[in-house]
Short mmCIF file of C-alpha atoms and ligand atoms in Angstrom, two decimals:
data_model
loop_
_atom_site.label_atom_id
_atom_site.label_comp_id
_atom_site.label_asym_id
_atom_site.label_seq_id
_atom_site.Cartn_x
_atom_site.Cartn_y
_atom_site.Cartn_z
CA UNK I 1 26.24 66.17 -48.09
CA UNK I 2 29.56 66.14 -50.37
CA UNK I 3 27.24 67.97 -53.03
CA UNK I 4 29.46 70.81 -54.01
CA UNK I 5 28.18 70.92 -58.31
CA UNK I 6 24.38 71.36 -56.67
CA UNK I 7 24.93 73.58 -54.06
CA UNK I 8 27.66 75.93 -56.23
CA UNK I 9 26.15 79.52 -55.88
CA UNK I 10 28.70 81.78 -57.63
CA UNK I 11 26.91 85.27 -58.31
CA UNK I 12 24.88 87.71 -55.91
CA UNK I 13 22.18 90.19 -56.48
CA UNK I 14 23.81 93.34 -57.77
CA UNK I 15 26.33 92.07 -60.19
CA UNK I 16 26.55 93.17 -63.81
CA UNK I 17 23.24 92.45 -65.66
CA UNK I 18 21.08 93.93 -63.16
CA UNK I 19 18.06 94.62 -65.76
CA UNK I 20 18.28 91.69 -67.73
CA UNK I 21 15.67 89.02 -67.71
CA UNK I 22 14.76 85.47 -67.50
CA UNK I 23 12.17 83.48 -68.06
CA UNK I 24 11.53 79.62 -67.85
CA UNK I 25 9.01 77.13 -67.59
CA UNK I 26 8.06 73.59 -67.40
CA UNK I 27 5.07 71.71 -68.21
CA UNK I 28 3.31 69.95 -65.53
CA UNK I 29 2.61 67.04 -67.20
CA UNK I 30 4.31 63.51 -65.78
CA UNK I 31 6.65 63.25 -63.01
CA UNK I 32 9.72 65.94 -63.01
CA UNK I 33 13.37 63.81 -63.14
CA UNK I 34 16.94 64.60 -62.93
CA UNK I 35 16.99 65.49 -66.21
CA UNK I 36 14.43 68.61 -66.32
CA UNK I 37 16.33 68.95 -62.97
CA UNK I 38 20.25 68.79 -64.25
CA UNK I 39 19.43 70.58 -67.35
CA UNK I 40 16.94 73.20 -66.49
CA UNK I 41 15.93 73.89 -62.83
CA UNK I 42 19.69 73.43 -61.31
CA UNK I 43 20.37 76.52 -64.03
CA UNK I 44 17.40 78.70 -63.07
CA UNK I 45 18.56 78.71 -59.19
CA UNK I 46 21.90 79.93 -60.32
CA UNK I 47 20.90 82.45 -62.65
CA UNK I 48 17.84 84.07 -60.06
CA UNK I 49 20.32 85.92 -58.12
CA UNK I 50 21.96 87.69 -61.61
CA UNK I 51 18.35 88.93 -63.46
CA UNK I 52 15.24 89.53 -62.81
CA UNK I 53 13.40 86.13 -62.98
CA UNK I 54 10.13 84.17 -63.87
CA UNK I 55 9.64 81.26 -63.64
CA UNK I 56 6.43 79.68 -64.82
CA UNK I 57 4.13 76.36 -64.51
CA UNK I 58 2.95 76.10 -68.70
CA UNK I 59 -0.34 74.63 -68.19
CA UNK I 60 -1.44 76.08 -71.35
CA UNK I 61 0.93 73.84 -73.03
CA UNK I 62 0.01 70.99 -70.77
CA UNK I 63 -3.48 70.98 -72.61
CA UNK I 64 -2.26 70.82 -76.50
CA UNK I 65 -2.42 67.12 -75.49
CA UNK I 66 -5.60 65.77 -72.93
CA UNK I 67 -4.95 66.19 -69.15
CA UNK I 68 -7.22 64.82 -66.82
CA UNK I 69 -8.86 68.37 -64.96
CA UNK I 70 -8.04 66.62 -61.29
CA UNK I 71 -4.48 65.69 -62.30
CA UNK I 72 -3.75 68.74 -64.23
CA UNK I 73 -4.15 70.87 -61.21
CA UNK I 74 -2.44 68.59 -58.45
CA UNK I 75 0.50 68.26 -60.76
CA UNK I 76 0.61 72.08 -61.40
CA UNK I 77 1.37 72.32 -57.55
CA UNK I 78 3.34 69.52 -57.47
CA UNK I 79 5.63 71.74 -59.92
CA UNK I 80 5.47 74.68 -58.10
CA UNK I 81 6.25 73.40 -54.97
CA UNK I 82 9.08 71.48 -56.72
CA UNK I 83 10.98 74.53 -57.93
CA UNK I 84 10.69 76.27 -54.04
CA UNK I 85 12.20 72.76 -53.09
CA UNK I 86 15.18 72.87 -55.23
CA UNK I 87 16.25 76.19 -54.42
CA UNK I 88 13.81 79.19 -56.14
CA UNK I 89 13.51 81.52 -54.02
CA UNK I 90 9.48 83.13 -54.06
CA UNK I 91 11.47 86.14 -52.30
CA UNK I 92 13.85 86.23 -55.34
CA UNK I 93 11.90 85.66 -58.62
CA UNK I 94 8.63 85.12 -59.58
CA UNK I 95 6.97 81.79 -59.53
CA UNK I 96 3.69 81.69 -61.43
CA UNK I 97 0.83 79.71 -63.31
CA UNK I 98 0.61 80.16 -67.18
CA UNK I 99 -2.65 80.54 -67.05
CA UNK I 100 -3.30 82.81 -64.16
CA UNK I 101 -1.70 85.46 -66.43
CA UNK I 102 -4.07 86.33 -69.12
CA UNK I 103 -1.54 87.91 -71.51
CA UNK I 104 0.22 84.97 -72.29
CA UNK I 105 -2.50 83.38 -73.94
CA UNK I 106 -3.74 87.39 -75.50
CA UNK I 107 0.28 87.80 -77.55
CA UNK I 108 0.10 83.86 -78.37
CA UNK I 109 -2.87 84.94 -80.45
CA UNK I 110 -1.42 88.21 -81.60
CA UNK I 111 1.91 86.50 -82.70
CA UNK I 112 0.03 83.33 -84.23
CA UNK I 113 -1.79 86.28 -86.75
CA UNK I 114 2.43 87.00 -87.67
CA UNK I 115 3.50 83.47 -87.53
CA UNK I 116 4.21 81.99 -91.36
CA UNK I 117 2.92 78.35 -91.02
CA UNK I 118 6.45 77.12 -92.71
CA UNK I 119 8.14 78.00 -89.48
CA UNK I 120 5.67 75.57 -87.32
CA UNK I 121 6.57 72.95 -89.97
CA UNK I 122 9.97 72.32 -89.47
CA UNK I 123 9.58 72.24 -85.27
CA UNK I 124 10.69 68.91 -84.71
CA UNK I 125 9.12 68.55 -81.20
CA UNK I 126 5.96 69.07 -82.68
CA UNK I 127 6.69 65.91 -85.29
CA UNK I 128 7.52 63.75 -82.36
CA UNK I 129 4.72 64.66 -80.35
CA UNK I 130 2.17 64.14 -83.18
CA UNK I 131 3.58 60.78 -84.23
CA UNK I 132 1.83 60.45 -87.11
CA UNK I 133 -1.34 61.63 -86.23
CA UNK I 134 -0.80 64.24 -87.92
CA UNK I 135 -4.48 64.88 -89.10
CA UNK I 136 -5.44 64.00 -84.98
CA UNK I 137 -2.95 66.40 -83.32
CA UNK I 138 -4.62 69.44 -81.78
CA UNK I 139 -4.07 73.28 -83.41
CA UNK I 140 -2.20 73.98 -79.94
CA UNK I 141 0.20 71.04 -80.34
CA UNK I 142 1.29 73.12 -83.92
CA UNK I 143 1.29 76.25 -82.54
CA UNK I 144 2.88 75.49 -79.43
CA UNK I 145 6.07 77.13 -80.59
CA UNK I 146 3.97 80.73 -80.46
CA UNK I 147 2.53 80.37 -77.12
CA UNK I 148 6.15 79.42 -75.73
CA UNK I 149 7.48 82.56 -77.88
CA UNK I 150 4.62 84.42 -75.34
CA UNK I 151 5.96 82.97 -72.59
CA UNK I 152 9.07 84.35 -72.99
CA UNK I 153 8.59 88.03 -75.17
CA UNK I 154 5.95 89.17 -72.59
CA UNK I 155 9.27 89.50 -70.15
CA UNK I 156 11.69 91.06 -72.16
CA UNK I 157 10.77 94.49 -70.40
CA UNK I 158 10.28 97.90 -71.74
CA UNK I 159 12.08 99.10 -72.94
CA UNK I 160 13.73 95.78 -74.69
CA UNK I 161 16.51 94.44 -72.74
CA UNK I 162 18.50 91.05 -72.16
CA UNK I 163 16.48 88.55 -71.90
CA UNK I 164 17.90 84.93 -71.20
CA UNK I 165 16.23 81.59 -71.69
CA UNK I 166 17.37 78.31 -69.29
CA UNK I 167 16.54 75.01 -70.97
CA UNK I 168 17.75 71.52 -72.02
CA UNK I 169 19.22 71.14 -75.48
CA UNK I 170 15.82 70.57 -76.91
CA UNK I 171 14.43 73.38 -76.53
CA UNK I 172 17.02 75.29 -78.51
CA UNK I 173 14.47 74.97 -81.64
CA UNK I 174 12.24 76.73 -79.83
CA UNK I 175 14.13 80.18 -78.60
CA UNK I 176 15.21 80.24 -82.00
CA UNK I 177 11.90 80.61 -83.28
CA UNK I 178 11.24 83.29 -80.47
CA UNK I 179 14.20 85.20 -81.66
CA UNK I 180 12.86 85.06 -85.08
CA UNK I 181 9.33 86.08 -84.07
CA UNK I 182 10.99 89.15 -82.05
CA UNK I 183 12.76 90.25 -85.01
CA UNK I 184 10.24 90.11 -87.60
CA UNK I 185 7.81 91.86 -85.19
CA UNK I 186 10.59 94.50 -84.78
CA UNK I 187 11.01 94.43 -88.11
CA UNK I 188 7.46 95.57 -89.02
CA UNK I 189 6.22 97.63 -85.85
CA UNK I 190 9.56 99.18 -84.18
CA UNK I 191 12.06 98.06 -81.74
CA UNK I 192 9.28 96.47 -78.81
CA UNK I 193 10.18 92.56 -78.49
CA UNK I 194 13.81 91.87 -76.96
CA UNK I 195 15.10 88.92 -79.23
CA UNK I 196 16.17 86.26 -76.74
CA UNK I 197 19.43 83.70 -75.97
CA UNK I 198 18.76 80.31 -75.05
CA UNK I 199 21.08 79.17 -72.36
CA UNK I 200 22.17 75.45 -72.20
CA UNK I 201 24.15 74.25 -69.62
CA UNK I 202 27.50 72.52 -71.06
CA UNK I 203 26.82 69.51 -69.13
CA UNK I 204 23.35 67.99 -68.21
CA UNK I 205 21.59 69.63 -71.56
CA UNK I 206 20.91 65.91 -72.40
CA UNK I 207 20.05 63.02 -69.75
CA UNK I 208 19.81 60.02 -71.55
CA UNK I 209 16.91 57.46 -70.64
CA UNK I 210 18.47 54.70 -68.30
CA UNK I 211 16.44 52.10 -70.07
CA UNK I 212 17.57 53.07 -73.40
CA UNK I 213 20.99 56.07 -73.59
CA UNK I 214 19.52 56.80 -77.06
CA UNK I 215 16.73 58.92 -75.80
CA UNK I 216 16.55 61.58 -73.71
CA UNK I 217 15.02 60.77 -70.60
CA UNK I 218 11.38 62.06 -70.63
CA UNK I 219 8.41 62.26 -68.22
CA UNK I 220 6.02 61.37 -71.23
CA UNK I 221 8.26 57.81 -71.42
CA UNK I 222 5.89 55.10 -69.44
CA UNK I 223 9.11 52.78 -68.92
CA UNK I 224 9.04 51.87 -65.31
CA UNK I 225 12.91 52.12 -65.37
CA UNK I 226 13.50 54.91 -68.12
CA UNK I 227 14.14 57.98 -65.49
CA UNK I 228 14.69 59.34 -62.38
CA UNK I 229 12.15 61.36 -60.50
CA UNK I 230 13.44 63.85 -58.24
CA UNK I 231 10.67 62.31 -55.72
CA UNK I 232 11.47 58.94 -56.21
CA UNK I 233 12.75 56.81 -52.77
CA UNK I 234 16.36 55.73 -52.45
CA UNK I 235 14.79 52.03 -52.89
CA UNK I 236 13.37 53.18 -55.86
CA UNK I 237 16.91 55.04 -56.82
CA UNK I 238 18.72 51.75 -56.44
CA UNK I 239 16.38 49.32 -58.42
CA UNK I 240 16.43 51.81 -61.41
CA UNK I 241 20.19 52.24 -61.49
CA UNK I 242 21.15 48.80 -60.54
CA UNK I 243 18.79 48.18 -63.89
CA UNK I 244 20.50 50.90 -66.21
CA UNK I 245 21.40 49.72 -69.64
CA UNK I 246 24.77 49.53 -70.01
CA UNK I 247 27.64 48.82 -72.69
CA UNK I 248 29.98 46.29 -73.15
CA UNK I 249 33.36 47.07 -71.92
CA UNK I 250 34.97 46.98 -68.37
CA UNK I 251 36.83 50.00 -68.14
CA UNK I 252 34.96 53.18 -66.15
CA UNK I 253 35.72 55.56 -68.28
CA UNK I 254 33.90 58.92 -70.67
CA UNK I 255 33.73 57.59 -73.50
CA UNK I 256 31.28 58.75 -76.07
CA UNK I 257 30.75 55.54 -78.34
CA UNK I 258 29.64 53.82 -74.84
CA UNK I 259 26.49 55.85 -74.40
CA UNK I 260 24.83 53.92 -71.43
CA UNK I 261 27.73 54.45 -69.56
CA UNK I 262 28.68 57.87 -70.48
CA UNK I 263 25.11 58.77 -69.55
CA UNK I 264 25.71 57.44 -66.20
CA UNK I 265 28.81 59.27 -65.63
CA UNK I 266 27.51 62.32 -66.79
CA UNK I 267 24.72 61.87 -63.84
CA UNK I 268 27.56 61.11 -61.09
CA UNK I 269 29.82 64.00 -62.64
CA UNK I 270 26.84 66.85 -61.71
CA UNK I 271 25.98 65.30 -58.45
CA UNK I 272 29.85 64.40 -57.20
CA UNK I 273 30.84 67.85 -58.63
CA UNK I 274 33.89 65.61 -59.42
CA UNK I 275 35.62 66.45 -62.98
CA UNK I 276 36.08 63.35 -65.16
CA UNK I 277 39.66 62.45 -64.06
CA UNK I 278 38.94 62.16 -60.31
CA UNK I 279 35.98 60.13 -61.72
CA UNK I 280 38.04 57.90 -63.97
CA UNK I 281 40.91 58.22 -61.15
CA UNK I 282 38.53 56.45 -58.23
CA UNK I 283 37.04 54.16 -60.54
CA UNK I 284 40.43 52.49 -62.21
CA UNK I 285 40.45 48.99 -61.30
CA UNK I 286 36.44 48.59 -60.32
CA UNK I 287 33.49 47.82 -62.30
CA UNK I 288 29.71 48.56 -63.38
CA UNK I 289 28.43 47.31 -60.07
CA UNK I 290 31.25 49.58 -57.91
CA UNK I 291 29.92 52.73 -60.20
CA UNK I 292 26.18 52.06 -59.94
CA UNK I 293 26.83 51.41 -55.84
CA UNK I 294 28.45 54.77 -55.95
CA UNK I 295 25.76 56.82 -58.16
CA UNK I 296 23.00 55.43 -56.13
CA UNK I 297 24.65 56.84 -53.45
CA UNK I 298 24.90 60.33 -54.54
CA UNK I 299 21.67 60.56 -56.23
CA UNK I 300 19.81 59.63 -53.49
CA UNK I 301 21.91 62.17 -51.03
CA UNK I 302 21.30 64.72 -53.88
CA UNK I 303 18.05 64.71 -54.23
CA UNK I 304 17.28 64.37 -50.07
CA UNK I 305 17.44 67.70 -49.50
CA UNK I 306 14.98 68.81 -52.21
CA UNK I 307 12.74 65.89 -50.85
CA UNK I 308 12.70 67.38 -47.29
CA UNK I 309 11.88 70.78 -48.48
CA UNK I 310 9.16 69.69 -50.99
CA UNK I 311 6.82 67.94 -48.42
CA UNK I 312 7.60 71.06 -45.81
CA UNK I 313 6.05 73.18 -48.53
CA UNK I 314 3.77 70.34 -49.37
CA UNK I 315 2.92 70.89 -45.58
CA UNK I 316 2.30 74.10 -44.42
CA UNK I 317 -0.94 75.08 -45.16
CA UNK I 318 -1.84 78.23 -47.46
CA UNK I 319 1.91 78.68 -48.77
CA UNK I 320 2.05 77.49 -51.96
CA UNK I 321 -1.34 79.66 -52.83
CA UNK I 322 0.59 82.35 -51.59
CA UNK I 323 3.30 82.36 -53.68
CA UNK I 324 1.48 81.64 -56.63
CA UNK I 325 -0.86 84.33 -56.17
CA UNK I 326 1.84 86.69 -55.43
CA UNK I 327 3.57 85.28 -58.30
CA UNK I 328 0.99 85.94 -60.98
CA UNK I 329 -0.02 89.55 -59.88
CA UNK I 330 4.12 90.18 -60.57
CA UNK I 331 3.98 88.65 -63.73
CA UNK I 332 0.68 90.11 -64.79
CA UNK I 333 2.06 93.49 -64.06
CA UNK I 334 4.90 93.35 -65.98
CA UNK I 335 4.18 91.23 -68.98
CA UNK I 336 0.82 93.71 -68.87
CA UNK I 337 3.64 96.29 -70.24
CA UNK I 338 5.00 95.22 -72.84
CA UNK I 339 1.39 93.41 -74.65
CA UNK I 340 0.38 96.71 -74.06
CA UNK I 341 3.25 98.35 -76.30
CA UNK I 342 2.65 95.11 -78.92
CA UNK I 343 -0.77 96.76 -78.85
CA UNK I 344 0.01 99.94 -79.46
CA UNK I 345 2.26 99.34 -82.33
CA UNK I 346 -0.06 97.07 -84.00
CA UNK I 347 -2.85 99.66 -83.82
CA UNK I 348 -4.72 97.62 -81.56
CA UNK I 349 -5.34 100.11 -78.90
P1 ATP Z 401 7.66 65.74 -71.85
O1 ATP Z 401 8.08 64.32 -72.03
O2 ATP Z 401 6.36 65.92 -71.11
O3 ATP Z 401 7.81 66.59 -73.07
P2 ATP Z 401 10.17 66.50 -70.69
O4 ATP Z 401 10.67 65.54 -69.70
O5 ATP Z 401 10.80 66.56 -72.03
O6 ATP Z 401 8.62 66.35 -70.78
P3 ATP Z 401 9.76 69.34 -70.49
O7 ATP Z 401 8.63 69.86 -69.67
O8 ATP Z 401 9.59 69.29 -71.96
O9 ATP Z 401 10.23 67.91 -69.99
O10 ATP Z 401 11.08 70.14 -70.17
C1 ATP Z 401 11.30 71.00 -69.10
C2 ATP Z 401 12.74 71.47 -69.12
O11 ATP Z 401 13.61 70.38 -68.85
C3 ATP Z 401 13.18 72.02 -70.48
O12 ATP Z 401 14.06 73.10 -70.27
C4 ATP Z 401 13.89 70.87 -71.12
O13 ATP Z 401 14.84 71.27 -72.07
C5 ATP Z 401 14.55 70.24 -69.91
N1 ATP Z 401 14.77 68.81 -70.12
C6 ATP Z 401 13.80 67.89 -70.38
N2 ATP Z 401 14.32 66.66 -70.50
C7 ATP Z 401 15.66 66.81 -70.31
C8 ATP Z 401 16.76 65.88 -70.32
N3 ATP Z 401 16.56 64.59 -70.54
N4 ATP Z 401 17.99 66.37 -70.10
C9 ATP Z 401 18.19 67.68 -69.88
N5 ATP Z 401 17.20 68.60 -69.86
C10 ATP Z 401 15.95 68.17 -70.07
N1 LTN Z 402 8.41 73.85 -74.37
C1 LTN Z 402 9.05 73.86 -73.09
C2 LTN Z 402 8.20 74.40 -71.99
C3 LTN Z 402 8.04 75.87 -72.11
C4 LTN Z 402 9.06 76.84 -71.95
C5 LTN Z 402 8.41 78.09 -72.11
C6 LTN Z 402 10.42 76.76 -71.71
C7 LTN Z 402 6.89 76.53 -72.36
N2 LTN Z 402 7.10 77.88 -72.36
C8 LTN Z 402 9.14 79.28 -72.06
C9 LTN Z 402 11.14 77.97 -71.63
C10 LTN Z 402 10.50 79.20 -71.82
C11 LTN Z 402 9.44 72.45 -72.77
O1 LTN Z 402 10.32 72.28 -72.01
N3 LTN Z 402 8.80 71.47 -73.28
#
């Protein structure tokens, strides 16, 4: 594999922020893509080595919208045997089930009682989601925001200390609201909640949709072409590529008011671990069909790795129950720690 961008593993356990923290999760909800992969996952198995890490399966925000029961729990292992396959270590950080952990679910309540409604208003995920349906829309759709501010405060240790959050650019919205929520808690009851920093990768914090560059691809998009799936077949790979919208223009270049394209570059920068002048450099003189040829190519050798490893965990019997059970008795005793100082300073002991 010529992957060096995926495989790039530049820290080790010991360095400078031993004691610092990090948390992420992902709903299991749809099929996982490149993009939850480029701008989330790919970050996680970097940072693992730096801080102590949790990673987490948010099936409590899966339900704010209806799952079928069946579904909910295959996909919740198809998740969690996703992040082993693309490089978490269970030896290394935590891998765990939101709702295995009781606490999450115990501060989303606490911190809903300390939440001002005005905050939930101007989340712009949760105007999206609703639609319009604004009078259908569950309570947990609105207060979403809190339970993913539980998530992440119930692993800033005690006491406080770094605590770093690994998403796509759309989540910013959200840490920010978890910072404020820290500091207003702070701010009444003492120094308990450490406030926390979003990290976004500088590249990859947005995959565009390959049916349409003006939306961020999305597992809740239906489009048979729209994204990626890191399980999808190199047939499969092909067909949606060769299909990608595109703009008009010959030239292969990164150029922002070409959005199609740039999106498609941006995909073939992170899997070539090429920088944008070799890319322009080996494409002078060719066209779409020579770049799509090309990206098929290192998509599908990308993603065959994480492929083989998923069904070997898919396949060996016992494992995956393993490591989540493990996963959530390390997460339960931890997070355990610091509701139990919320508690305390609330007067809720
Ligand atoms: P849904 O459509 O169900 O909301 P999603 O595809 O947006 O799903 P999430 O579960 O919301 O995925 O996101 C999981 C992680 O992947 C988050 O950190 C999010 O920021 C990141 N992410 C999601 N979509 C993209 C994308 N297109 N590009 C980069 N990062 C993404
Ligand atoms: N809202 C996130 C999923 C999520 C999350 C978290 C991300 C729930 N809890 C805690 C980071 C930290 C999303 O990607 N849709």
């Amino acid at each position: 594999m010529t992957n060096t961008a995926l495989q790039e593993r530049p820290v080790q356990i010991g360095d400078p922020g031993v004691g610092s923290r990090v948390l992420s999760g992902i709903m299991p909800t749809g099929d996982l893509h490149i993009g939850n992969y480029l701008g989330a996952i790919l970050n996680w198995t970097r940072m693992q080595h730096e801080h102590e890490s949790y990673f987490c399966i948010v099936n409590l925000h899966a339900i704010t919208t209806p799952q079928d029961p069946a579904e909910l729990r295959e996909k919740t292992r198809e998740v969690a045997a996703l992040y082993i396959a693309a490089g978490i270590d269970p030896k290394v950080s935590r891998i765990f089930v939101q709702s295995h952990v009781h606490n999450h679910a115990e501060l989303a309540w606490i911190l809903n009682c300390l939440t001002p409604l005005g905050w939930l208003e101007r989340m712009t995920q949760f105007k999206e989601k609703a639609r319009g349906e604004r009078e259908r829309a569950s309570a947990g759709l609105f207060t979403y925001p809190v339970l993913q501010a539980s998530d992440i405060l119930l692993y800033g240790g005690t006491p406080p200390r770094p605590l770093y959050v690994p998403v796509g650019d759309d989540q910013k919205q959200h840490v920010e609201l978890t910072r404020d929520a820290a500091e207003r808690f702070n701010r009444l009851y003492g120094e308990v909640l450490s406030p926390p920093e979003p990290l976004i990768p500088k590249r990859g914090a947005r995959i565009m949709g390959l049916d349409a560059p003006d939306r961020k691809m999305s597992k809740s998009e239906k489009g048979q072409y729209h994204g990626i799936r890191l399980l999808d077949t190199p047939e499969v790979i092909r067909k949606k590529i060769s299909r990608a919208v595109t703009d008009p223009g010959q030239e292969i270049r990164f150029d922002l008011a070409r959005p199609g394209l740039y999106n498609l570059l941006t995909i073939y920068e992170l899997f070539s671990g090429q920088d944008h002048e070799q890319i322009e450099r080996n494409f002078t003189g060719q066209g779409y069909a020579a770049l799509k040829k090309e990206l098929t190519e290192v998509v599908s050798e990308g993603l065959r790795p994480l492929q083989e490893r998923y069904k070997a965990v898919r396949d060996e019997p016992g494992y995956l129950e393993s490591v989540l059970a493990e996963g959530a008795e390390r997460a339960h005793e931890e997070s355990a720690r610091v509701l139990g100082e919320v508690k305390r300073a609330m007067g809720l002991g």
